[in-house]
Structure formats: C-alpha cells, structure tokens
CSV table of C-alpha atoms and ligand atoms in Angstrom, one decimal:
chain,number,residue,atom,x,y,z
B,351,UNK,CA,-4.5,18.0,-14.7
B,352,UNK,CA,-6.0,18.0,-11.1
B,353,UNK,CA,-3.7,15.3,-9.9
B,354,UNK,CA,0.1,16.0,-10.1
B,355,UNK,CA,0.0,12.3,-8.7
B,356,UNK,CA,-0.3,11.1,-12.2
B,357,UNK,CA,2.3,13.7,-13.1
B,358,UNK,CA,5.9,12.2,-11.2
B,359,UNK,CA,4.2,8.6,-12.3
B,360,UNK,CA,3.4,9.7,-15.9
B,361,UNK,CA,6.7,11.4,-16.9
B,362,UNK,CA,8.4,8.7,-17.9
B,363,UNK,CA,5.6,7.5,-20.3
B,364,UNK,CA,4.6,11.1,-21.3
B,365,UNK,CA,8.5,11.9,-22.1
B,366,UNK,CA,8.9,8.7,-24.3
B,367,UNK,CA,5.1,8.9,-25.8
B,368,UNK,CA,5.5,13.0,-26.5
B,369,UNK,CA,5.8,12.5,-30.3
B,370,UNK,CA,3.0,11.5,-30.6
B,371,UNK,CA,1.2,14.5,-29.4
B,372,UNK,CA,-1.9,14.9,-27.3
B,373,UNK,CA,-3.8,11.6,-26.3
B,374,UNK,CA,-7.5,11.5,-27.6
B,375,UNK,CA,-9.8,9.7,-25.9
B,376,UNK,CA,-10.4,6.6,-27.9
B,377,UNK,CA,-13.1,3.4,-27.9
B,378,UNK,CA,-11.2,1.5,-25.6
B,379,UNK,CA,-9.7,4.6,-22.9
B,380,UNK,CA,-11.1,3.0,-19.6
B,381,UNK,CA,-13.4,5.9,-18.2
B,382,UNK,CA,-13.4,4.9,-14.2
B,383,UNK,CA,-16.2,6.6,-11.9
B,384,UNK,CA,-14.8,10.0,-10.6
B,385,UNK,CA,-13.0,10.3,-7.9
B,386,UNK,CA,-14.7,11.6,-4.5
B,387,UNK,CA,-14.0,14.6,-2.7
B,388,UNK,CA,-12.1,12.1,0.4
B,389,UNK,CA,-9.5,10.8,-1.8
B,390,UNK,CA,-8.4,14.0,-3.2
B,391,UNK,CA,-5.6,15.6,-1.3
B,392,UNK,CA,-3.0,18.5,-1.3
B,393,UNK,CA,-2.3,20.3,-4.4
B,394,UNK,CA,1.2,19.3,-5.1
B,395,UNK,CA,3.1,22.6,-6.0
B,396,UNK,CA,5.3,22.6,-9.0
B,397,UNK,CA,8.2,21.7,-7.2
B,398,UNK,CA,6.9,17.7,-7.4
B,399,UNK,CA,6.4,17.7,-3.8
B,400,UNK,CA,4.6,18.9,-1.1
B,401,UNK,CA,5.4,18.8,3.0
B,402,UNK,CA,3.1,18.1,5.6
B,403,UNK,CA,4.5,19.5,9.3
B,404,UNK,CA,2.5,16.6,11.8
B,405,UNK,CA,4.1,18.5,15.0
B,406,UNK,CA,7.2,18.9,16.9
B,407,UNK,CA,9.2,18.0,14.3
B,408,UNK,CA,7.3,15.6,12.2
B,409,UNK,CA,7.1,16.0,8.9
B,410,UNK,CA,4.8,14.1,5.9
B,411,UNK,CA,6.4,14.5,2.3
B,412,UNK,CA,3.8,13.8,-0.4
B,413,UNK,CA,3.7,13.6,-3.9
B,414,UNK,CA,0.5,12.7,-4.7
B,415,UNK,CA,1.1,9.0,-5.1
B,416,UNK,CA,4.0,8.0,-3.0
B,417,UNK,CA,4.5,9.0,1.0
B,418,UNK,CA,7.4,9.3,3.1
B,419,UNK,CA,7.9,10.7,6.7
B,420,UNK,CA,10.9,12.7,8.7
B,421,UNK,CA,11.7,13.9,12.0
B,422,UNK,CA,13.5,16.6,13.3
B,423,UNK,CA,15.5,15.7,16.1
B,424,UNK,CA,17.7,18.3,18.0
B,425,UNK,CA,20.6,15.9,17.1
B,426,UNK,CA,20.2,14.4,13.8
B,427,UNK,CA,17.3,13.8,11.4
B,428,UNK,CA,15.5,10.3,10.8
B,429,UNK,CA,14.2,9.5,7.8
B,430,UNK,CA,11.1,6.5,7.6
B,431,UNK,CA,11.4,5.4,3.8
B,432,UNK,CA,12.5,7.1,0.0
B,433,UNK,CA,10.4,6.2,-2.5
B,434,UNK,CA,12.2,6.7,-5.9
B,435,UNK,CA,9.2,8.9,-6.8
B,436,UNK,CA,10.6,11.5,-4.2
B,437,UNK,CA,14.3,10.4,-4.6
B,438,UNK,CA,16.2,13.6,-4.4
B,439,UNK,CA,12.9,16.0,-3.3
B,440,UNK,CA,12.7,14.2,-0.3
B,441,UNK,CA,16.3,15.8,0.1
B,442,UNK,CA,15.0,18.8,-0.8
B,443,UNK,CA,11.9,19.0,1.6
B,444,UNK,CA,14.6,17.9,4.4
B,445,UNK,CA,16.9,20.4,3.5
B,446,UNK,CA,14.7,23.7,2.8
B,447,UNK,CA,12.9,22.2,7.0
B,448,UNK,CA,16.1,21.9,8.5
B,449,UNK,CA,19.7,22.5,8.7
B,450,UNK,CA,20.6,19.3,10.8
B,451,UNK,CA,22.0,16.4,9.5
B,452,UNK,CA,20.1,13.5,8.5
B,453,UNK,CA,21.8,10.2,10.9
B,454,UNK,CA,19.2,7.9,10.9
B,455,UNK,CA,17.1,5.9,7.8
B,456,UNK,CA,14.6,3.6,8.9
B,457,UNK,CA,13.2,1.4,6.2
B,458,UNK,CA,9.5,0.0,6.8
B,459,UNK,CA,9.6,-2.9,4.7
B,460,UNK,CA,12.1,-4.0,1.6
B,461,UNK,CA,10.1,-3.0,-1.3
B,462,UNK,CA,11.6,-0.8,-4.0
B,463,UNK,CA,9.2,1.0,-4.7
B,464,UNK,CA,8.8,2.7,-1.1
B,465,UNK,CA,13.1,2.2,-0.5
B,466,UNK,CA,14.7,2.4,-4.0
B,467,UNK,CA,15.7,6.0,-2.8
B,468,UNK,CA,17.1,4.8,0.6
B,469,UNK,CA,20.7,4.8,-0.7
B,470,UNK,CA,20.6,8.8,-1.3
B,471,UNK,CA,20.7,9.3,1.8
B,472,UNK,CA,24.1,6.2,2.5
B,473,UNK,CA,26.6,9.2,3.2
B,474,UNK,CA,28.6,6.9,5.7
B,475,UNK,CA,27.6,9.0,8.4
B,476,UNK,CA,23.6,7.5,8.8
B,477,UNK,CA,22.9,4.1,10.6
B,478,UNK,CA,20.4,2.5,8.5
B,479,UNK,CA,17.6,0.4,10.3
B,480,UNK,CA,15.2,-2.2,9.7
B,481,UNK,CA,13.3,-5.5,10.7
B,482,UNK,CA,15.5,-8.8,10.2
B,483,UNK,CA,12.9,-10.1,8.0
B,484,UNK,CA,14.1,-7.2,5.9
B,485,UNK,CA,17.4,-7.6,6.0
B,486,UNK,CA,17.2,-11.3,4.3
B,487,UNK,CA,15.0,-9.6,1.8
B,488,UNK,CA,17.2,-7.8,0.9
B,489,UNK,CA,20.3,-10.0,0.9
B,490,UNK,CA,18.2,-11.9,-1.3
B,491,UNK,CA,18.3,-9.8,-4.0
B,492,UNK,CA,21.3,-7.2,-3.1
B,493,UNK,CA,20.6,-3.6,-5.3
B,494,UNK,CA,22.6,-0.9,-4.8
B,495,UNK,CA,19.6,1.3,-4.4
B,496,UNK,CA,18.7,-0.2,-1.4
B,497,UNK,CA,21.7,-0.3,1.1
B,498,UNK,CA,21.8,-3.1,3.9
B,499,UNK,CA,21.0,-1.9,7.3
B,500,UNK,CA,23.5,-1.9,10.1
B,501,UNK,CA,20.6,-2.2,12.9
B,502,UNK,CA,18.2,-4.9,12.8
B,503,UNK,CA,15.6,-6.3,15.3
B,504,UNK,CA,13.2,-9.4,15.9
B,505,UNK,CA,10.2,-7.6,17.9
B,506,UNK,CA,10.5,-4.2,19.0
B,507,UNK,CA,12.9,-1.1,19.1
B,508,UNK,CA,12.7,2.2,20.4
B,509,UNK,CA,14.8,4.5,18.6
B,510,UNK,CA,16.0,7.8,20.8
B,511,UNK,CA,18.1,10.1,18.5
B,512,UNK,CA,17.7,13.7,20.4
B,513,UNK,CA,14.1,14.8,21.6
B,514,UNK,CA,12.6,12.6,18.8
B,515,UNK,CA,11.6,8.6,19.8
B,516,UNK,CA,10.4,6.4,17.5
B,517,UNK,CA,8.6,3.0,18.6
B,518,UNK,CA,9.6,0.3,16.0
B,519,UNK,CA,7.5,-2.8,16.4
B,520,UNK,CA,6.9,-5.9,14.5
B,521,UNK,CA,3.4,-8.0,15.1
B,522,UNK,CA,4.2,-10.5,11.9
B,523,UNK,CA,3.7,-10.6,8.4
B,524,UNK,CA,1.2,-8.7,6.7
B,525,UNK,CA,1.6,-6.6,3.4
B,526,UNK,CA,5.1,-8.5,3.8
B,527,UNK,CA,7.3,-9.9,6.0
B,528,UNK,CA,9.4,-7.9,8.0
B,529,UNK,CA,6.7,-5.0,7.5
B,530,UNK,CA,6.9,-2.4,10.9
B,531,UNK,CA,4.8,0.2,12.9
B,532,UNK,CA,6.2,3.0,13.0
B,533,UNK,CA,4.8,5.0,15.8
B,534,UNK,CA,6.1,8.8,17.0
B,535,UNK,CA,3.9,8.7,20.7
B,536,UNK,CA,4.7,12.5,21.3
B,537,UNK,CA,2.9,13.4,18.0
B,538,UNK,CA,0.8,10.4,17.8
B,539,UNK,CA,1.8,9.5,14.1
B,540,UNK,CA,1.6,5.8,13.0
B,541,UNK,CA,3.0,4.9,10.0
B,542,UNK,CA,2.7,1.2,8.1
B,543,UNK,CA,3.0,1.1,4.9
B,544,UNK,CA,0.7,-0.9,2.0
B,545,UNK,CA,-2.2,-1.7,4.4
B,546,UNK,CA,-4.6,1.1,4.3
B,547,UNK,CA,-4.9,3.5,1.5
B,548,UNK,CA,-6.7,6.8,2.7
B,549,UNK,CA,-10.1,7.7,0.7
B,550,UNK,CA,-8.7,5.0,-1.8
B,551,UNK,CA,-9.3,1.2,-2.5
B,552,UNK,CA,-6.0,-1.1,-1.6
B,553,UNK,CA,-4.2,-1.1,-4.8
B,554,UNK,CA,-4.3,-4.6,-6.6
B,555,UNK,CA,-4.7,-7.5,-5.6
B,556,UNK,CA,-4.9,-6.2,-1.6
B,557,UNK,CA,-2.3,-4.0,-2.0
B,558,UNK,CA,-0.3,-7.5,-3.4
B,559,UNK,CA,0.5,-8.3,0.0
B,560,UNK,CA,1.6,-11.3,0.9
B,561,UNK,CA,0.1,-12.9,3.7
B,562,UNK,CA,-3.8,-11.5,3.7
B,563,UNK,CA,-5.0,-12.4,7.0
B,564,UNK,CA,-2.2,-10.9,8.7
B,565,UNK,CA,-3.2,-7.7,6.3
B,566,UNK,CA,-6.5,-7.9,7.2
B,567,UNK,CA,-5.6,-8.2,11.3
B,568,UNK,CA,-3.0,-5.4,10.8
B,569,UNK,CA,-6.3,-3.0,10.5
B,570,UNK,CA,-7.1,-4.3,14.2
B,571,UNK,CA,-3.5,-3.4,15.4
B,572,UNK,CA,-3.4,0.0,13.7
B,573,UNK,CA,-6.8,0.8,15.6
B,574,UNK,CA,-5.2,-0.2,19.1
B,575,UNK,CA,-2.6,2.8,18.7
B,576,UNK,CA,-3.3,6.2,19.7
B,577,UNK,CA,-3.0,8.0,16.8
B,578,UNK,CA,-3.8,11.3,15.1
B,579,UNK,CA,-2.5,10.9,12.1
B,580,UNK,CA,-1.9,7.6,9.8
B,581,UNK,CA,0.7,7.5,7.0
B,582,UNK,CA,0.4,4.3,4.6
B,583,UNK,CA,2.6,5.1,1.9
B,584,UNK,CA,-0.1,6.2,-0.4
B,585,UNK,CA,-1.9,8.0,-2.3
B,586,UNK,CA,-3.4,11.7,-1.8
B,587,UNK,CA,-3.4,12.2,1.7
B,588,UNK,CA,-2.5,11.3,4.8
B,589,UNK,CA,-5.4,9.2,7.0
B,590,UNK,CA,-6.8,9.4,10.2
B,591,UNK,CA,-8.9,6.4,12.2
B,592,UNK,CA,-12.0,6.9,9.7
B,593,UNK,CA,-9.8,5.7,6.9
B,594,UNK,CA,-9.2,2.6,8.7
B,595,UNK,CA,-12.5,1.9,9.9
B,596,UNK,CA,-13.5,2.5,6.6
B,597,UNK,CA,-11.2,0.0,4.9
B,598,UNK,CA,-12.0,-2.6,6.6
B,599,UNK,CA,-15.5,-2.4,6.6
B,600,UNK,CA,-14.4,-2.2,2.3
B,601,UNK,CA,-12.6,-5.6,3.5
B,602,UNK,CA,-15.1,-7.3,5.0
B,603,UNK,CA,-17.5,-6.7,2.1
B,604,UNK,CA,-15.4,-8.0,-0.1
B,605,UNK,CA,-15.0,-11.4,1.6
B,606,UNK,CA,-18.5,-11.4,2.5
B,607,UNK,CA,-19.4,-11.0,-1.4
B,608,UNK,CA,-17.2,-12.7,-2.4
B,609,UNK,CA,-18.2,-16.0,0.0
B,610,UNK,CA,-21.2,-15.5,-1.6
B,611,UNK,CA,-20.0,-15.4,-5.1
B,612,UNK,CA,-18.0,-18.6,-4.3
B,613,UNK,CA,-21.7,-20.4,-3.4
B,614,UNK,CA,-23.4,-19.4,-6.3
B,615,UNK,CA,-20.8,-20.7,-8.5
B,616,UNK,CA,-20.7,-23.7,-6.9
B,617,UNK,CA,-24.2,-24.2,-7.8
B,618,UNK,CA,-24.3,-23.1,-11.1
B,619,UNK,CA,-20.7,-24.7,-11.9
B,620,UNK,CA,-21.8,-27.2,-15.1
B,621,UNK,CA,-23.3,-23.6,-16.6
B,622,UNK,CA,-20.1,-21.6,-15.9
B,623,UNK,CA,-17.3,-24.1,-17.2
B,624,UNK,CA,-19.2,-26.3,-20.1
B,625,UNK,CA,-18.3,-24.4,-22.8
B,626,UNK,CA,-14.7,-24.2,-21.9
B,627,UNK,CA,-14.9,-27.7,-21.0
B,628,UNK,CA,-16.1,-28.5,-24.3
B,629,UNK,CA,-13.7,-26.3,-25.8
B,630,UNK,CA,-10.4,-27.2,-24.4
B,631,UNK,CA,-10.8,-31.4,-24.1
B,632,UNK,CA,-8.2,-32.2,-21.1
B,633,UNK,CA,-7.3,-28.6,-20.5
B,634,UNK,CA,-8.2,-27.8,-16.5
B,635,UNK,CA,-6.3,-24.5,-16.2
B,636,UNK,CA,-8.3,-23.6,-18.6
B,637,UNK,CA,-11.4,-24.6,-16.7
B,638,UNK,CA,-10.3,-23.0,-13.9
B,639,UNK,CA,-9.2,-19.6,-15.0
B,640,UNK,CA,-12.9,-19.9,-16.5
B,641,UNK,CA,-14.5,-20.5,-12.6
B,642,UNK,CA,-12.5,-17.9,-11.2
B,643,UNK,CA,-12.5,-15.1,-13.4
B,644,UNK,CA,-16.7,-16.0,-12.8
B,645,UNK,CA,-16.5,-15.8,-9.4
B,646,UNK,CA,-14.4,-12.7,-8.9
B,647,UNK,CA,-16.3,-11.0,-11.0
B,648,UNK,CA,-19.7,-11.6,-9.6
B,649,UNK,CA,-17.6,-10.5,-6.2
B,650,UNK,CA,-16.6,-7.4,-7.5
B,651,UNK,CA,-20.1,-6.2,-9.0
B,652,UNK,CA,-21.6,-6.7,-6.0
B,653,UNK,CA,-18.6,-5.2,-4.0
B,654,UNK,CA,-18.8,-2.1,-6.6
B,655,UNK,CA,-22.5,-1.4,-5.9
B,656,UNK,CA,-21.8,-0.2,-2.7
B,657,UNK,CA,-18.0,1.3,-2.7
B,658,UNK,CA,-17.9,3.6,-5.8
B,659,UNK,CA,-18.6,6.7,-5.3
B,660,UNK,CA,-17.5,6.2,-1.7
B,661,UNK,CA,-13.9,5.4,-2.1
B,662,UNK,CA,-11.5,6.0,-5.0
B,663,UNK,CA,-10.9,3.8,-7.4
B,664,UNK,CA,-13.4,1.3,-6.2
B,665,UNK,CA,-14.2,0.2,-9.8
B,666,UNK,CA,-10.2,0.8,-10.9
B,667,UNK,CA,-8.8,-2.5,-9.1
B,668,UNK,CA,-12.8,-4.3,-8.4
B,669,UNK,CA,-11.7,-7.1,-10.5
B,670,UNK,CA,-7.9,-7.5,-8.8
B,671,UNK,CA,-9.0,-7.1,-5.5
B,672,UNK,CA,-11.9,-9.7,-5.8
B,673,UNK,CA,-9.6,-12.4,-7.7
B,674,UNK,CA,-7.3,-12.2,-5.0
B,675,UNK,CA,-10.0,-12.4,-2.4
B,676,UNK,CA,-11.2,-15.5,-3.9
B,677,UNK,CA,-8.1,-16.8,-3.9
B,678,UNK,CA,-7.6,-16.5,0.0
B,679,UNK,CA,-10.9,-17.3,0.8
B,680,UNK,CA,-10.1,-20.6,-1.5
B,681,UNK,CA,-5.9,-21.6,0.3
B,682,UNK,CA,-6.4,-19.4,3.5
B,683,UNK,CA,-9.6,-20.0,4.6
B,684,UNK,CA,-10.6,-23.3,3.4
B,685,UNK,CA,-13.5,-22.0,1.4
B,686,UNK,CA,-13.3,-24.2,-1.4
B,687,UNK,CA,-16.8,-24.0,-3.6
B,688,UNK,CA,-16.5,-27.0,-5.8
B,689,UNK,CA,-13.0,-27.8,-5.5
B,690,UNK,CA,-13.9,-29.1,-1.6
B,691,UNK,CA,-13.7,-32.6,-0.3
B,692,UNK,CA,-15.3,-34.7,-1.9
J,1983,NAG,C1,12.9,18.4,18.7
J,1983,NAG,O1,13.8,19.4,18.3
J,1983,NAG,C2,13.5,19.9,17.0
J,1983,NAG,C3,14.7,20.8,16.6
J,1983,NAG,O2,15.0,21.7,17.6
J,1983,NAG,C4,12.2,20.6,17.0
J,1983,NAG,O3,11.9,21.1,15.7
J,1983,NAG,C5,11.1,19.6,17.4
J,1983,NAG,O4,9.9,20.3,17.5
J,1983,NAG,C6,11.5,18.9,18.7
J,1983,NAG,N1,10.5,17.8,18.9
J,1983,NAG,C7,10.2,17.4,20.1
J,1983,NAG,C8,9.3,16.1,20.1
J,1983,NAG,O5,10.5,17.9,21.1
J,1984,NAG,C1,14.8,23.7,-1.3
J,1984,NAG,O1,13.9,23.2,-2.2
J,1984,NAG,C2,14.2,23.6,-3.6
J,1984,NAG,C3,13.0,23.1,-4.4
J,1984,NAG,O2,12.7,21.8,-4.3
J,1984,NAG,C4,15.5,22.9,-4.0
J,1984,NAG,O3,15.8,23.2,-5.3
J,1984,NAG,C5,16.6,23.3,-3.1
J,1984,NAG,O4,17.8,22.5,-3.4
J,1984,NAG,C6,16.2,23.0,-1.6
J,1984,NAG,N1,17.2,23.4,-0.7
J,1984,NAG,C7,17.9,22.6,0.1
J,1984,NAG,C8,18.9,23.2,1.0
J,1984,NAG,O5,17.7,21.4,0.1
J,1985,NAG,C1,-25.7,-14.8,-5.4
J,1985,NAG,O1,-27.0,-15.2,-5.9
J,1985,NAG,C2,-28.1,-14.5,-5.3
J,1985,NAG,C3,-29.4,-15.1,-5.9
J,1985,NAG,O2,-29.4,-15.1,-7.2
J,1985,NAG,C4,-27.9,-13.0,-5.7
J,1985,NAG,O3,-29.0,-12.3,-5.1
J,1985,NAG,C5,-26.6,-12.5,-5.2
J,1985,NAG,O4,-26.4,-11.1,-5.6
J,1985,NAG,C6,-25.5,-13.3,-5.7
J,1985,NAG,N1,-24.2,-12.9,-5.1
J,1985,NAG,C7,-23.1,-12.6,-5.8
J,1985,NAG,C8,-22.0,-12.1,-5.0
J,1985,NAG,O5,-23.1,-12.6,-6.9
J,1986,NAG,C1,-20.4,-8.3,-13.9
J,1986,NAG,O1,-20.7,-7.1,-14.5
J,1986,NAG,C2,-20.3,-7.0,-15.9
J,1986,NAG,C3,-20.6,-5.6,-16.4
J,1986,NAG,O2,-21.9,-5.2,-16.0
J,1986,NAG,C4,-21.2,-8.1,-16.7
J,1986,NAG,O3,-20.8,-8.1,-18.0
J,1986,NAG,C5,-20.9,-9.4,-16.1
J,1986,NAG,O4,-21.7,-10.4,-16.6
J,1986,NAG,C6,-21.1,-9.4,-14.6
J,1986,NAG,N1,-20.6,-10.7,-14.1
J,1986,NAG,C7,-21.2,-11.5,-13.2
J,1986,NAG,C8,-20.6,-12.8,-12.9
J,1986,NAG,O5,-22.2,-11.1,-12.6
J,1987,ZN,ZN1,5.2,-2.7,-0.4
C-alpha cells in the first residue's frame, strides 16, 4: 500500500479483522477519486515515522496522517504536540536527532488526538505549556494522557529556551478555543493545528471545528506570517503559503455554492419536503433532516465539480463539509432559506 498513513491508523482494525483474511472489494467498498500528485507526501520508512529537519534545529515528525514538530535548543528540547499515532516514535525521532534533554512540551490545543501522547514526555523535569482556554479544557475532562500544564497565557508568549524562540500567540477561537500559532521566526515555521490540511480537503465537517468564522479568518492570519514552511497537524506533508491560498479559495467555494444551494431550496421547498411531510404527519425533524440533507448535497456536487482531482479527498468528506457549511451559513450568518422571518 502507497500510504503507510493508512498503515499506523489501520492497525488496530487490520489486527482485530486479520481472521478474516484479505478484504475483497465488494458492492458497497466506497471507490473515492484518486488522490493527486499534491497530497501525496514522504514515504514513511518502516520504522512508522519519518523526520523532516526545517533548519537550525527544527524538526517535522510525520507519519503520514498525524504531525508533530520539535526543536533543538542548545539547552533543552521543546516539543509542539504528541499525537497518540506517534506516541513513543516521536521519542524515538527525538532521541536518534539529539542527545539533549527534552524540557519543554507545548500543547497547541486540548484535543486528544494531536496531545493524547503529551504525558510520555511528563518526566518531572519538562514545564508543560499551553493557552488558558486549554487548560479549562482540560480540567474539564482530566485524563491522564494529557497532563495539565504548569504555564499558561491569555494573548501572547515568547518562549526562549537556549538559541531556540518560539512566538506563542492566541487571536481567538477557531478550530477550538484556546487553539495557538506557533511560530519559530529564525526558521520561519508556523504551526496551527486543524485549520489547513496541505493538498487535502479539511477533514469533516471543517475539520469539526468549533467556531467557523474564526476558522475561516484564521487562513487570513496564517497569511500575515512570514513563513516558509506550515505545519497543520495533518496529513501527508507539510504546506507552504499555496496550500493556504488554496484552501481558502476551497472555502469560499463552498459557501458560495452552498448560498446558492440554500436559494434554490428555498424555491423548490413544497417539492423537497412533501413526501416526508406526508410521510411523517407532525414530525419536523424529520422534515428538516429532509431540507438539509437536500441542500448540502446540491452544495457539495457543485463544490465537487471543481475540487476533485485538485485536492485530496474532495469527494471523501463533500457531503460533511457542505452540511456543516449550511449549517453556519444557516446560525452564523443569518442565511436562513425558508426558515427566515416571516
Ligand atoms: C541551536 O542549537 C542546536 C544545538 O546545538 C542546533 O542544532 C540548532 O541549529 C541551533 N538553532 C539555532 C536557531 O541557532
Ligand atoms: C532510534 O530510532 C529507532 C527506530 O525508531 C528506535 O528503535 C531507537 O530507540 C531510537 N533511539 C533513540 C536513542 O531514541
Ligand atoms: C441552483 O440552481 C441553478 C438553476 O437551476 C443551477 O444552475 C445551480 O447549479 C444550482 N446551484 C446549486 C448549488 O445547486
Ligand atoms: C447530487 O449528486 C448525486 C449523485 O450524482 C445525485 O444522486 C443527487 O441527486 C444530487 N443531489 C442534488 C441535490 O443535486
Ligand atoms: Zn483538533
């Protein structure tokens, strides 16, 4: 298999489904578009990872689905997120670059599945650090796998540890609150996490990200950095500024085609919902799940015509990403269809 991504992801299922042998192709196996050249990215060697130097002591770990970041300071070693998917490699990759001690773990936003490692590295000897918006998170639900930090701050943070300086910085919710920038000026890396996916659609439902206009400005504020390279967390690769351009043009598709989708139901509402109206006397969920599922996927065939081919997985999540778009365009942006005032 090309992608060792789906490897570390499909262990688990491949480990508990090997009795059954190999996996024909059957009616129903969803057959997506191929995947284009830009989204495919370092082989991953057999070891499950693979390490990116990014200069003067910058490193990208990768493996193939998940993304986490390091620097080598003459002092100590910080460490920007552990996704479980690395876990222990990321050790590995740190150890087999460098001989100094890890002391510092920055976390970029709660979520376990970029920080359910973080507590691998909770030696007693490394300060862990992260926005205070992460910090309630994860007070909220305390797991062991994700150790509280001992640092927190509101708006920004430069972090000095030796010759390496990080700029911490916080412009509001996006993907989720408490979300950072991490941004390494010497070596012009910028890292934030679940916004923009490199050669890749946003996975699901915008990358399920909480608060979608500040998602969709966060593209804005990426572009104001000077940056060589990006690092969002997933997938491949790493990105440059073409990814992000890229994405949100994707973006502003989307909401564009889906605006449009919203209108055309509107007029052709009776024709959409009488059957289930008829169906389901009383029942207005049903009804609605009817309207919506319409509209979103009238969004995402239009949106598809255009993006696959051009970025991966444009048809995977095409129905997801469209839903959720309606959705915003329905409670943030007061784009109502036939649900406005009346
Ligand atoms: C900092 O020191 C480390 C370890 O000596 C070195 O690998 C790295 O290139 C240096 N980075 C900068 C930004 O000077
Ligand atoms: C170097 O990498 C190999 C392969 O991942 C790993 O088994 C080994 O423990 C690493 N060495 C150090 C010192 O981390
Ligand atoms: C809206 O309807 C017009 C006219 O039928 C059609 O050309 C357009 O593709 C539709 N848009 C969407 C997003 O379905
Ligand atoms: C979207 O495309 C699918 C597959 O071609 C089709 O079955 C469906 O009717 C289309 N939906 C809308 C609302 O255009
Ligand atoms: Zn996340």
């Amino acid at each position: 298999m090309r992608f060792p991504t789906l490897l570390a992801i499909s262990v688990f299922f491949t480990t508990a489904l090997s009795h059954h042998g190999h996996f024909p192709r059957s009616d129903d196996t969803p057959i997506y578009a191929p995947i284009p050249a830009t989204a495919v990215g370092p082989v991953i060697p057999p070891t499950g990872y693979y390490v990116q130097p990014l200069g003067k002591g910058a490193y990208a770990v990768l493996d193939g689905s998940y993304q986490s970041v390091f620097f080598v300071s003459n002092k100590g070693v910080i460490v920007v997120d552990c996704p479980p998917t690395l876990g222990h490699n990321l050790l590995y990759a740190i150890g087999n670059t460098t001989s100094i001690p890890v002391t510092h773990f920055v976390y970029t936003h709660s979520h376990a599945d970029h920080n359910g490692g973080a507590f691998l590295f909770d030696t007693g000897k490394v300060t862990y650090i992260a926005h205070e918006e992460t910090l309630l998170r994860l007070k909220e639900v305390p797991d062991s796998g994700r150790p509280l930090p001992h640092v927190t701050f509101k708006k920004n943070k430069i972090l000095k540890v030796g010759n390496q300086t990080l700029e911490l910085s916080y412009k509001g919710p996006n993907h989720e609150p408490g979300n950072i920038f991490v941004y390494a000026p010497v070596q012009k890396v910028l890292v934030l996490i679940d916004v923009v996916f490199p050669g890749w659609i946003p996975f699901s439902e915008l990358a399920v990200s909480e608060n979608i206009p500040g998602w969709i400005e966060a593209h804005e504020q990426i572009l104001e950095y000077d940056f060589d390279h990006y690092i969002g967390g997933h997938l491949s690769r790493t990105g440059v500024r073409g990814d992000v351009v890229v994405q949100r043009e994707y973006l502003t598709d989307l909401m564009e085609n889906c605006r449009e989708a919203i209108t055309n139901s509107t007029a052709l509402i009776n024709e959409i919902v009488g059957a289930t109206v008829a169906g389901n006397p009383g029942n207005g969920w049903a009804t609605f799940k009817t309207y919506l599922g319409y509209t979103a996927n009238a969004c995402a065939n239009k949106t598809s015509e255009k993006w696959v081919g051009r970025l991966g997985a444009a048809d995977v999540f095409a129905y997801e990403n469209a839903y959720k778009m309606v959705e915003v365009l329905r409670l943030d942006y007061d784009f109502l269809g036939p649900f406005s005032v009346v």
